[in-house]
Coordinates of C-alpha atoms and ligand atoms in Angstrom, one line a residue:
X618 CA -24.8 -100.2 29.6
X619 CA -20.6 -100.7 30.1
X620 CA -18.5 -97.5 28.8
X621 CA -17.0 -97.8 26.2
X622 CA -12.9 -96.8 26.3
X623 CA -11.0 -96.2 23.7
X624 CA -7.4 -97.0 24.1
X625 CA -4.8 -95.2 22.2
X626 CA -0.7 -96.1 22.5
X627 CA 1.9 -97.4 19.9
X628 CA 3.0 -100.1 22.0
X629 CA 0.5 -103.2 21.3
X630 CA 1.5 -104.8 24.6
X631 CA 0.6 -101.7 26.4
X632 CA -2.6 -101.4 24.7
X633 CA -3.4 -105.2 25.3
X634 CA -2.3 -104.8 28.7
X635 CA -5.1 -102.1 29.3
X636 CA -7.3 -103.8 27.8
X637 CA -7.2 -107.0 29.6
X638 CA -7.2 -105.3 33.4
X639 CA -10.3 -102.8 31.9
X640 CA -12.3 -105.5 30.5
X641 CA -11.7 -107.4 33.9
X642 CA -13.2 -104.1 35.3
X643 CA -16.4 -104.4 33.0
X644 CA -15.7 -101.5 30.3
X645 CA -16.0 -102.2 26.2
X646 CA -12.5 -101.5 25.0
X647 CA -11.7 -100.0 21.6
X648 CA -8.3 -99.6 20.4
X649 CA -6.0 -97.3 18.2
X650 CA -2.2 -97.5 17.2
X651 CA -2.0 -93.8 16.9
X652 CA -3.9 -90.2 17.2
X653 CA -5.1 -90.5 13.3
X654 CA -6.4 -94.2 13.6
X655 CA -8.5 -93.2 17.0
X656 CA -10.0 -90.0 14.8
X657 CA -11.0 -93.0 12.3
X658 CA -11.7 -95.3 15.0
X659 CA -14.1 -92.3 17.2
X660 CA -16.4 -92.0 13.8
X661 CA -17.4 -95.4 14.3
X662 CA -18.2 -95.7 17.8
X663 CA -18.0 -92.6 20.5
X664 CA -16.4 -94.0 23.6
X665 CA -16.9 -91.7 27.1
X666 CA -13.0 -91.9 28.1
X667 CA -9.9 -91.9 26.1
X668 CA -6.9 -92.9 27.4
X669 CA -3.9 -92.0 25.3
X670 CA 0.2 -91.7 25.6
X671 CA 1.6 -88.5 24.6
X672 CA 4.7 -89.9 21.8
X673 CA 3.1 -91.2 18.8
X674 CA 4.1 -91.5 15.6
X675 CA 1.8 -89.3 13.0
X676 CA -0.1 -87.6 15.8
X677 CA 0.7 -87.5 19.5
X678 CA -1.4 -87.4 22.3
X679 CA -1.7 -83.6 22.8
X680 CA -3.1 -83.0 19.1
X681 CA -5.6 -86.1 19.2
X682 CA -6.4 -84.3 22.7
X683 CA -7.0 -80.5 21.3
X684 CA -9.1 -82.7 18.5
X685 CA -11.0 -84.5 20.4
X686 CA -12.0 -81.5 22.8
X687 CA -13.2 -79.2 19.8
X688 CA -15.2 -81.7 18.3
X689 CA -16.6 -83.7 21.4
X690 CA -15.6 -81.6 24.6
X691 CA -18.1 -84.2 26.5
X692 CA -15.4 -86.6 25.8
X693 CA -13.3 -87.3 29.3
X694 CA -9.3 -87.6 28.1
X695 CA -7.0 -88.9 30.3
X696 CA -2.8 -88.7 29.4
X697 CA -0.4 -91.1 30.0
X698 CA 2.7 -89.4 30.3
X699 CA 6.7 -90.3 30.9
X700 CA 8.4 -88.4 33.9
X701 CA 10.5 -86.2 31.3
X702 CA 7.5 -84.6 29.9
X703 CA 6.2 -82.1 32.3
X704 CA 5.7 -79.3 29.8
X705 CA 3.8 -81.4 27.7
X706 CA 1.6 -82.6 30.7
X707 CA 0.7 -78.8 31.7
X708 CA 0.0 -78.7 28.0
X709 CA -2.3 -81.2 28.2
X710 CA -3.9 -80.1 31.2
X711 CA -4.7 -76.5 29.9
X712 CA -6.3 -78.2 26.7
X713 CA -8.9 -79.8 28.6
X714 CA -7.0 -83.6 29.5
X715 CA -9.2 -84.9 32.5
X716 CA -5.8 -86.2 34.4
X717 CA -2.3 -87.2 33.6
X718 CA -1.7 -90.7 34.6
X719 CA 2.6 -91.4 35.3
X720 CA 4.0 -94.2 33.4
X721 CA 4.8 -96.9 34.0
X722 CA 1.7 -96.6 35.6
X723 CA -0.1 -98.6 38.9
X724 CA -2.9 -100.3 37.9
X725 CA -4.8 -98.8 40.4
X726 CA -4.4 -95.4 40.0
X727 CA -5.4 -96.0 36.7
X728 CA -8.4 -98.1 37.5
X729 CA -9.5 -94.8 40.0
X730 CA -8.8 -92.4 37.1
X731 CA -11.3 -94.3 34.5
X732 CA -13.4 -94.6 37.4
X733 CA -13.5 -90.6 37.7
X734 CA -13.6 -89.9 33.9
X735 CA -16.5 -92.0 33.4
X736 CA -18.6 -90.7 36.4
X737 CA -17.7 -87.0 35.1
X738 CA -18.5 -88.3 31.8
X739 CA -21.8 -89.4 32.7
X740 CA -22.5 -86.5 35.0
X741 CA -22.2 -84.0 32.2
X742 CA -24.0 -86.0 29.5
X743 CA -27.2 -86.4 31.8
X744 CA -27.5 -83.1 33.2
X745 CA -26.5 -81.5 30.1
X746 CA -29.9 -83.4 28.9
X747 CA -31.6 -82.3 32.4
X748 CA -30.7 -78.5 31.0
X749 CA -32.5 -79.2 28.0
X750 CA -35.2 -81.0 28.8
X751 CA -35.8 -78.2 31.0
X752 CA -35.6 -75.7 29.3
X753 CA -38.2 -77.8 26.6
X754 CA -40.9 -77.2 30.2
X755 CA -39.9 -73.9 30.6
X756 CA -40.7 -72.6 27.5
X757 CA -44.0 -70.6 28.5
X758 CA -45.5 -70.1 25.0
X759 CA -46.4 -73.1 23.6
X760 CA -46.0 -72.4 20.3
X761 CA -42.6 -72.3 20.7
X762 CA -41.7 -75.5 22.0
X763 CA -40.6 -77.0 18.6
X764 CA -37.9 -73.9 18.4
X765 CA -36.5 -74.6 22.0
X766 CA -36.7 -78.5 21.1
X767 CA -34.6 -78.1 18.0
X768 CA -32.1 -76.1 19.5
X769 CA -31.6 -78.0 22.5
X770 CA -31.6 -81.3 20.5
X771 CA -28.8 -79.4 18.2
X772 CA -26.6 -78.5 20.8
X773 CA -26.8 -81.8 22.9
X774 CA -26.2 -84.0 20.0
X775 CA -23.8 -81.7 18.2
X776 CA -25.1 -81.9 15.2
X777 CA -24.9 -79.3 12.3
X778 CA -28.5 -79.0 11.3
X779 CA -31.9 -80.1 13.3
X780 CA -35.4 -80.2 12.2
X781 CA -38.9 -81.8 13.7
X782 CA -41.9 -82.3 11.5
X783 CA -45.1 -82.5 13.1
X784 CA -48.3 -83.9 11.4
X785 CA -51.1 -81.3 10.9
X786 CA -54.8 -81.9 11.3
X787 CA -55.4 -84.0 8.0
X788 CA -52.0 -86.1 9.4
X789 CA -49.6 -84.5 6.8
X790 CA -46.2 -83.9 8.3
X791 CA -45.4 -80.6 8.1
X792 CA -41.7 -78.7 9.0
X793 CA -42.3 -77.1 12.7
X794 CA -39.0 -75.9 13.4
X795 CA -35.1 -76.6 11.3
X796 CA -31.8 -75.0 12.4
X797 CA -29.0 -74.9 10.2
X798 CA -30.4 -76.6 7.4
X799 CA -27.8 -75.4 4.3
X800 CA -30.4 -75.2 1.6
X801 CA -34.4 -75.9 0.2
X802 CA -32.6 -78.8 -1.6
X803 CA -31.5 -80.4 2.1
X804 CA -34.9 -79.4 3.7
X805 CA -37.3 -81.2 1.6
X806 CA -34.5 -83.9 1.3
X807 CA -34.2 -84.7 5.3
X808 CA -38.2 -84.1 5.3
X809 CA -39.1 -86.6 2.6
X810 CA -37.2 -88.8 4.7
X811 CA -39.1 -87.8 7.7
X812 CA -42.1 -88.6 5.9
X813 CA -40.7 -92.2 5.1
X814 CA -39.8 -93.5 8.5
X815 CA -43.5 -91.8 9.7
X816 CA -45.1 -94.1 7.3
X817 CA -43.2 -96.6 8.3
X818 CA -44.1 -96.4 11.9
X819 CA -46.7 -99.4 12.4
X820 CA -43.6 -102.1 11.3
X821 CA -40.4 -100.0 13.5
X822 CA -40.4 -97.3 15.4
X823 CA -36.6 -97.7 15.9
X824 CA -34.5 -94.5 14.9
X825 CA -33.3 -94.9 11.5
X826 CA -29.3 -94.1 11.2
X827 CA -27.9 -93.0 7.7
X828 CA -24.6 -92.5 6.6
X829 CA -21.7 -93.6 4.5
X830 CA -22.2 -97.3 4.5
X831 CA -25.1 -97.2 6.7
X832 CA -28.8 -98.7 4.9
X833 CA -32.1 -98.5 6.3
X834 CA -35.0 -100.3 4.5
X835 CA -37.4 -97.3 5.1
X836 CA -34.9 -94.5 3.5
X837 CA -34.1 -96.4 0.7
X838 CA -31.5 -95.6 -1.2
X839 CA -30.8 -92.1 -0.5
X840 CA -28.3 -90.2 -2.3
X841 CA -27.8 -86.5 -1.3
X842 CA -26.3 -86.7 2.1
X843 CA -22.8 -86.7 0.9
X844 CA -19.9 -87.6 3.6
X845 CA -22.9 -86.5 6.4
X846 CA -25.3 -88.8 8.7
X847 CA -28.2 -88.4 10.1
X848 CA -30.6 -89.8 12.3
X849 CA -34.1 -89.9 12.2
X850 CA -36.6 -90.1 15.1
X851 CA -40.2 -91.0 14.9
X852 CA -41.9 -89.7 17.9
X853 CA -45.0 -91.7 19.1
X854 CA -47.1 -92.2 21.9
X855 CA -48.8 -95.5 21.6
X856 CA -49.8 -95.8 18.0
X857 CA -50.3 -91.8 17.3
X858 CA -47.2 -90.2 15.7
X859 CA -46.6 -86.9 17.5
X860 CA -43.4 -86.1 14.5
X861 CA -40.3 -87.0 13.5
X862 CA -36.7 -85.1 14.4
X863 CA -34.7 -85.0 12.2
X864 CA -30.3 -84.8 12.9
X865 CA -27.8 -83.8 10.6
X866 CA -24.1 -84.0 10.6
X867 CA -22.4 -82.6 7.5
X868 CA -18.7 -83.9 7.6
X869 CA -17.3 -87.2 8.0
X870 CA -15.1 -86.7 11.2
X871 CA -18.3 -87.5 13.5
X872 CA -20.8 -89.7 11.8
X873 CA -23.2 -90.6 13.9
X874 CA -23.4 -94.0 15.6
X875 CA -24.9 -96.5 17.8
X876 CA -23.9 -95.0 20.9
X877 CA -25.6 -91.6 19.7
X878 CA -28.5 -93.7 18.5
X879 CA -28.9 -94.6 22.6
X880 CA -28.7 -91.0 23.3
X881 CA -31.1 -89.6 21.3
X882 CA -33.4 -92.2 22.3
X883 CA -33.0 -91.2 25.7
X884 CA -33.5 -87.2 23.9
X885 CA -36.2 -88.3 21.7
X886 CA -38.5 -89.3 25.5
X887 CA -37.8 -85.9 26.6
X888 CA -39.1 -84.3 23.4
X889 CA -42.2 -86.8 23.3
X890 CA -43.2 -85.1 27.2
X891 CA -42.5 -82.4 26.1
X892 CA -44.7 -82.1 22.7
X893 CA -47.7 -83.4 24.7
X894 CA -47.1 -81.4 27.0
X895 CA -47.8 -78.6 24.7
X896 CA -50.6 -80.4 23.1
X897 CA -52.5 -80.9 26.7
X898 CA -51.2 -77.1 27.2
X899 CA -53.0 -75.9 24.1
X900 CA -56.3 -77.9 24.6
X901 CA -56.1 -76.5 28.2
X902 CA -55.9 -72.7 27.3
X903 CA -58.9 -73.2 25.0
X904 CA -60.8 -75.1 28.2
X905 CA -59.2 -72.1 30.4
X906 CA -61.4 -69.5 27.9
X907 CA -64.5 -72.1 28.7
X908 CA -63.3 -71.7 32.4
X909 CA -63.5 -68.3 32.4
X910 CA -66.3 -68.6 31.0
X911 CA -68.3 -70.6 33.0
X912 CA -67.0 -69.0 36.1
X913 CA -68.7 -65.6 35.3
X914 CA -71.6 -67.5 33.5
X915 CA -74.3 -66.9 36.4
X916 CA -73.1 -63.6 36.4
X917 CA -73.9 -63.3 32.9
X918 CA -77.5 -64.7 33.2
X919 CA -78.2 -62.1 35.6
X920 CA -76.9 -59.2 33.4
X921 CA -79.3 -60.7 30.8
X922 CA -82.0 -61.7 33.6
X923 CA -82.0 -58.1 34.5
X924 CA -82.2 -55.9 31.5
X925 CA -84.8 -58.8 30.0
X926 CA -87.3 -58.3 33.1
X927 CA -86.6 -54.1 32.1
X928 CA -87.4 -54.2 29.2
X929 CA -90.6 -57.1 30.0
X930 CA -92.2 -54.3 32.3
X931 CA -91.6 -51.6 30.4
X932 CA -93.3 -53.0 27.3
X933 CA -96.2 -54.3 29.2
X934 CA -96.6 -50.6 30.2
X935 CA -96.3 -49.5 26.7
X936 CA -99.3 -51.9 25.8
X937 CA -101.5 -51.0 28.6
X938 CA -101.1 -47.3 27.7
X939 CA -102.1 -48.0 23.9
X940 CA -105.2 -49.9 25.1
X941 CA -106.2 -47.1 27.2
X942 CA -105.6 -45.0 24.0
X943 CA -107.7 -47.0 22.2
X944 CA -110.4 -47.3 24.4
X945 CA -110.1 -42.8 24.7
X946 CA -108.8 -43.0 28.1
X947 CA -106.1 -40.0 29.5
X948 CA -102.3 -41.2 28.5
X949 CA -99.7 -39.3 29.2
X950 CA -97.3 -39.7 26.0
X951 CA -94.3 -38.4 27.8
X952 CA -93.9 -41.3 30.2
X953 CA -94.9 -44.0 27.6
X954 CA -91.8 -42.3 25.7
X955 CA -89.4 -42.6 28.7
X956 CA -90.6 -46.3 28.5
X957 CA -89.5 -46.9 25.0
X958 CA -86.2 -45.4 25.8
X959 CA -85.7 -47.3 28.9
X960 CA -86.5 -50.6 27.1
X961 CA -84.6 -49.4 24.6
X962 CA -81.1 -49.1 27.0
X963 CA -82.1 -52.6 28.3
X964 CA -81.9 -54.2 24.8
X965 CA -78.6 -52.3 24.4
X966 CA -77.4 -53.7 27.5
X967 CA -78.2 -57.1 26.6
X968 CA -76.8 -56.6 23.2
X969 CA -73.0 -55.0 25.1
X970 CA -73.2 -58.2 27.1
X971 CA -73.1 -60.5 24.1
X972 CA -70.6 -59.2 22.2
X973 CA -68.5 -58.9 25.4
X974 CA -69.2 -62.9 25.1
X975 CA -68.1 -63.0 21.7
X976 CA -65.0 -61.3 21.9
X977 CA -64.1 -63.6 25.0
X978 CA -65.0 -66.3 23.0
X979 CA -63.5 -66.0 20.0
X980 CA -60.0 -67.8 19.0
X981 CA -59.7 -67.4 15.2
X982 CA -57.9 -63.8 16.0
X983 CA -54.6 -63.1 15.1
X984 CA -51.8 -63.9 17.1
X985 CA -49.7 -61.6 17.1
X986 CA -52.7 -58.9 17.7
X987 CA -53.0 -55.9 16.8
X988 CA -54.2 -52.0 17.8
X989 CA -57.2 -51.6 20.1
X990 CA -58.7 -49.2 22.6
X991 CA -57.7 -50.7 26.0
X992 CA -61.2 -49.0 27.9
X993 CA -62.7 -51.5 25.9
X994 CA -61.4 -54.6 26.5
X995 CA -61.2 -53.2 31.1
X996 CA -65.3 -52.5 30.6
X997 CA -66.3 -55.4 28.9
X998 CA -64.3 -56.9 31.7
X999 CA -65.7 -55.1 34.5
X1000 CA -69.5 -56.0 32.5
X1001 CA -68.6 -59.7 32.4
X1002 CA -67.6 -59.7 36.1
X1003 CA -70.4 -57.4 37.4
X1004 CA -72.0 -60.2 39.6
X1005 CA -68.5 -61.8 41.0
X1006 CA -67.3 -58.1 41.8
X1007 CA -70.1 -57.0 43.1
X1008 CA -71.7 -59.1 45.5
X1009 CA -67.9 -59.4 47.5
X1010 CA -66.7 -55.1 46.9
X1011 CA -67.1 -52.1 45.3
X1012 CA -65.3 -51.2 42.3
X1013 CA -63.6 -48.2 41.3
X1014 CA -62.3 -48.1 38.0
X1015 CA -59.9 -45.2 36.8
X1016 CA -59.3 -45.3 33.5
X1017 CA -57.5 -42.8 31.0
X1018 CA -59.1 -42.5 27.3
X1019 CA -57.7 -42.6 23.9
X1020 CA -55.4 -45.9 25.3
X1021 CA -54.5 -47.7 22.5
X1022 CA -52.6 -50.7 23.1
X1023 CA -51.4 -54.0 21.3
X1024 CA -53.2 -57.4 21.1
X1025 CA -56.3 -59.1 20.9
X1026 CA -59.4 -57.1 22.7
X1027 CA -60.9 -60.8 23.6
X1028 CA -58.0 -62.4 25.0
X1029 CA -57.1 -59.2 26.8
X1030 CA -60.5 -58.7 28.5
X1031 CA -60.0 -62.3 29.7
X1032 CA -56.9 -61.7 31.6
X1033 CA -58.7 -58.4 33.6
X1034 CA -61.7 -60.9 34.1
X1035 CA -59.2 -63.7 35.6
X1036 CA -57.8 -61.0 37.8
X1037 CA -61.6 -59.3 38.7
X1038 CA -62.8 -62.4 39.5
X1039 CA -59.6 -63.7 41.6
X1040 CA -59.9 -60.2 43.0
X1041 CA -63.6 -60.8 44.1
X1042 CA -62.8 -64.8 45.4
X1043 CA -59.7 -62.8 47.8
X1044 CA -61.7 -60.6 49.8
X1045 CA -64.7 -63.3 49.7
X1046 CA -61.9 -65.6 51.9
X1047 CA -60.7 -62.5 53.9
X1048 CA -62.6 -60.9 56.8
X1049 CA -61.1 -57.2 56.1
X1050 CA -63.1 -54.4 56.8
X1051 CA -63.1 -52.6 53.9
X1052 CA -63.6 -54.2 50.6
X1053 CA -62.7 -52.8 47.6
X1054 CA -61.4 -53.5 44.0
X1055 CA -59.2 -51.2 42.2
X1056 CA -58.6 -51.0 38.5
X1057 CA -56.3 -48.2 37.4
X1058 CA -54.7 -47.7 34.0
X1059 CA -51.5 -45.5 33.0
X1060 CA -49.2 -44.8 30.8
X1061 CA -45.4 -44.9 31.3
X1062 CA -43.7 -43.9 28.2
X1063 CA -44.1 -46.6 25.8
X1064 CA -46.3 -48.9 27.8
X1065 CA -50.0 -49.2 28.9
X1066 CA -50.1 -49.7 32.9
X1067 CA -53.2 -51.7 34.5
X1068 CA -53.2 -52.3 38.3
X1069 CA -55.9 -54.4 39.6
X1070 CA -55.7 -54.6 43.3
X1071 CA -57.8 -55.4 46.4
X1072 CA -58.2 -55.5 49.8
X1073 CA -58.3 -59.4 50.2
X1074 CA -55.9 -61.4 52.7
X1075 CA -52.9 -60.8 50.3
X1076 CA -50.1 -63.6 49.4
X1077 CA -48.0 -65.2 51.5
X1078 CA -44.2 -64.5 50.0
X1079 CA -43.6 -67.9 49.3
X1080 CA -46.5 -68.4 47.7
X1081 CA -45.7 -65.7 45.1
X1082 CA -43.7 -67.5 43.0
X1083 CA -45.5 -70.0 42.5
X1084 CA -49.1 -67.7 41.3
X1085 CA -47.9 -68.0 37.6
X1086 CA -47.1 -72.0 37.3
X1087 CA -50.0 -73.6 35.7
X1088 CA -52.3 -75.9 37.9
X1089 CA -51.3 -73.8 41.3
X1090 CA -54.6 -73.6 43.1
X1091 CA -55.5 -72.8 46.5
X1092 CA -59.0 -73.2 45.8
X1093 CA -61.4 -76.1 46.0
X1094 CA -62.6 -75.4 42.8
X1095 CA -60.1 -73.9 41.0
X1096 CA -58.0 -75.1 38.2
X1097 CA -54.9 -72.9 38.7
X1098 CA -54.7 -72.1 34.9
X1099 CA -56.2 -68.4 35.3
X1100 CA -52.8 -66.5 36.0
X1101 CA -50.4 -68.7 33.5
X1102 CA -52.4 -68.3 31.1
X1103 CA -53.3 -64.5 31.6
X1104 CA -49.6 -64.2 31.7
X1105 CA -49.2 -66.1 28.4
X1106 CA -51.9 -64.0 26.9
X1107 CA -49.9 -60.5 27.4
X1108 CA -46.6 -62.2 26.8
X1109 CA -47.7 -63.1 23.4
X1110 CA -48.4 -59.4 22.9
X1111 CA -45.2 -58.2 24.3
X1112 CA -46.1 -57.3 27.5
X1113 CA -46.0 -58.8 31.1
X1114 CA -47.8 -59.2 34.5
X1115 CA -46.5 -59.3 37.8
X1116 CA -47.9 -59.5 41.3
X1117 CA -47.3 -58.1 44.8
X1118 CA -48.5 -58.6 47.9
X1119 CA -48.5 -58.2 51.6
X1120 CA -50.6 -60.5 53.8
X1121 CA -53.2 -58.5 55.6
X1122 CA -52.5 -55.9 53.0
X1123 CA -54.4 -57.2 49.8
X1124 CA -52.9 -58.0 46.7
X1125 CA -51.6 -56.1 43.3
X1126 CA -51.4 -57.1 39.9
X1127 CA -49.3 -54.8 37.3
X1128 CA -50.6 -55.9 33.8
X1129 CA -48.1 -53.9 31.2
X1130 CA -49.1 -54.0 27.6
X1131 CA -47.1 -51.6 24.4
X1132 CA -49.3 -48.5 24.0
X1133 CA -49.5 -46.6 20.3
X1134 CA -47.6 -43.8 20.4
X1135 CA -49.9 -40.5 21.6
X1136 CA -50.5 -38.2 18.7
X1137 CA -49.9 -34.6 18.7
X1138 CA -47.7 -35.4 21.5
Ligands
ADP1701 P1 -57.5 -70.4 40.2 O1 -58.2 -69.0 40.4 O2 -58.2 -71.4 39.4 O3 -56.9 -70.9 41.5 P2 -55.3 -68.8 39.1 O4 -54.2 -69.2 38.3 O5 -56.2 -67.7 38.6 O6 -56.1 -70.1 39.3 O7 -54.8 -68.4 40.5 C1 -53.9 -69.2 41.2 C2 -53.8 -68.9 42.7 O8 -53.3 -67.6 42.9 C3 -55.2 -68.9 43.4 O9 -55.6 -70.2 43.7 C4 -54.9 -68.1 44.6 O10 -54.3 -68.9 45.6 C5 -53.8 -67.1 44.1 N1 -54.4 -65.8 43.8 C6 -54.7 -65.3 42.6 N2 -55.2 -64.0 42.7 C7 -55.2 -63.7 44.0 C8 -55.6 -62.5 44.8 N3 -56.1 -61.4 44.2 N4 -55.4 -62.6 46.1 C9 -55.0 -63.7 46.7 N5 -54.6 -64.8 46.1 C10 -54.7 -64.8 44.7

């Protein structure tokens, strides 16, 4: 797509002049007599370059310049100045002019300084939309992706308000995220309007553009925006409607136009990824859980199997001691007793075991979490693991009671069986001599302090960084979700997890969580 340049210079000739070579040069040229007609002339169209003299009647160059820099500092300026005005040119310089070109000027120097300006011009524009779409990715919990995708929408297309409305599960669009909105009146204006270019969706998925003179079939005839534009952005993939974003400029010095229209569709493609990216994200962490899961599930049998064939023998005792009863043969009561209670413990086991299950299972809790005994959430843990840990080390477990900490016991006891497990899978790889898993809990000040470490191979260091990214595997079997989403888990609970290691050495990961406060202390 050609730049656009707008041209701004009393002198027609001059103006006509610049246009003609430019045009030869394959830029759109727009033009203004003076700084006040480019101000009207930039709310129509937003050009990448201006090129304007410095005497002007009504306005000169350096105020369009300041101007023009507050409101669209993206906006590459370049000054045409006379030999005489040299304070003016430093003027121009310190507000922000790209370069000062001499007049009467040689074509080609100018030809090299539009050149410049529009490359820088460029340059900014699409890694200022790099920065934001990355910042969309790096966003770790998913639940806050519409926040970081309004803001960053806001800021690139410099508007004064931004909202995205995602459908819920019956399809009704509902406000995920607005910034700056003025009023209740403005939100369920702008989101009524979401809702009509979301219906509208299976005729034109186009961005609808509203403003002062500006109609679009699907809004109707909205009143209520006042001097302001906006734009509107239905969101799809294929046919399904992922939401609609929603931007708002209040006053009439920069209504949107076209050319923003290009740029937000470029925007609106990052925020598309990025919402499914969430989506796939979410459906992933509830398949991580089933992971988890299904990892320790032969585990699980066993801790079943075990206590079951317990309590079978046990029982089977109990009934050939009550025949001999009946039949008047010597029983001796106390060891039928010790049966009862032994079947008794195996139930209980069995019965620990699946609401250890249950907890890791469950997903209706509340997110933010709340107060529970961390000893809980490590044993059911080390219970859920017992086979994986087993089999590969021994386990020593130092734990402190009366550790209360913040979040979910369920999600919690998932991130110490991701580590156990990963723990257990390291020294299966490595061929150490001693073997060993270590899970210690602390408390520094405010915080709850859980190393799990082991004497497996260990990391290499430029590995680490990469532990916590989802999908980083090393394993044939692995899905690589385990440690991003362990470190979502405590995140989302205000705490953190970290890793060291050192190759030979075995590995250690710090899990922090925010403990309650000790009584009486
Ligand atoms: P997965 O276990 O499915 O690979 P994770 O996110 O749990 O996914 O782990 C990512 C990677 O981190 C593993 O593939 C492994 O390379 C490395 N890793 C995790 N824990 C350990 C550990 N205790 N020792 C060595 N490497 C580890």
């Amino acid at each position: 797509m050609p730049e656009q340049i707008l041209v701004v210079d009393d002198e027609r000739d001059m103006r006509l002049l610049l246009r003609y070579q430019l045009e030869q040069e394959g830029y759109q040229i727009a033009e203004a007599s003076d700084g006040k007609v480019a101000l009207r002339v930039l709310q129509e169209c937003s050009p990448g370059v201006i090129i304007t003299d410095v005497r002007m009647p009504f306005m000169s160059g350096l105020e369009l310049l300041r101007e023009v820099k507050q409101a669209s500092p993206n906006i590459e300026v370049i000054v045409a100045t006379g030999y005489a005005e040299v304070e003016t040119a430093i003027e121009c310089l310190r507000a922000g002019a790209f370069d000062l070109v001499r007049k009467p000027f040689d074509i080609h120097e100018m030809y090299s300084c539009v050149a410049r300006a529009v490359d820088r011009y460029r340059l900014n524009a699409s890694a200022d939309m790099v920065r934001m779409s990355q910042s969309f990715f790096a966003t770790s919990e998913f639940s806050r992706i519409p926040q970081s995708i309004v803001e960053g929408s806001q800021n690139l297309m410099a508007s004064d308000a931004a909202l995205l409305a995602i459908p819920d599960m019956n399809g009704q669009l509902q406000l995920a995220h607005a910034r700056g909105l003025s009023s209740e009146a403005e939100a369920t204006l702008l989101r009524g309007l979401c809702e009509q270019v979301a219906q509208a969706l299976a005729v034109d998925r186009t961005p609808a553009l509203m403003g002062p003179g500006l109609l679009d079939r699907r809004l109707g005839n909205v009143v209520g925006l006042g001097k302001g534009s906006a734009i509107f952005y239905p969101l799809a993939v294929g046919d399904r409607l992922l939401g609609v974003l929603c931007l708002l400029r209040r006053d009439n010095q920069r209504i949107f136009g076209k050319r923003d229209l290009d740029r937000a569709a470029v925007l609106s493609s990052h925020v598309v990824l990025a919402l499914e990216n969430g989506r796939l994200a979410c459906q992933l962490a509830a398949s991580e859980q089933l992971a988890t899961l299904g990892q320790v599930a032969a585990g699980i049998g066993h801790e079943i199997n075990n206590p079951t064939a317990y309590i079978q023998s046990n029982l089977d005792f109990v009934d050939q001691q009550l025949r001999s009863l009946r039949d008047g043969k010597p029983v001796d009561l106390d060891e039928v007793a010790l049966a009862v209670k032994d079947a008794r413990e195996g139930a209980h086991r069995i019965s620990d075991i699946v609401r250890d299950m249950r907890a890791l299972a469950r997903t209706d809790e509340d997110e933010a979490g709340g107060w529970f005994n961390l000893n809980d959430a490590i044993r059911s843990a080390l219970r859920i693991a017992r086979m994986e840990t087993t089999q590969q080390a021994s386990v020593h477990a130092e734990l402190i009671d009366g550790l209360v900490v913040k979040g979910n016991p369920g999600p919690v006891s998932q991130v110490f069986v991701n580590l156990l497990v990963n723990a257990a899978q390291a020294i299966a790889e490595g061929a150490g001599e001693r073997k060993e898993i270590r899970i210690i809990a602390r408390r520094e000040s405010d915080q709850a302090v859980i190393e799990v470490s082991d004497t497996g191979p260990g990391i290499p260091p430029e590995r680490l960084h990469r532990l916590f990214q989802p999908f980083f595997t090393t394993k044939g079997t692995g899905t690589g979700l385990g440690l991003s989403i362990s470190r979502n888990i405590v995140r989302r609970f205000g705490g953190d997890i970290s890793v060291r290691s050192v190759p030979g050495d075995g590995t250690v990961f710090t899990v922090s969580l925010p403990a309650q406060a000790q009584t009486g202390s």
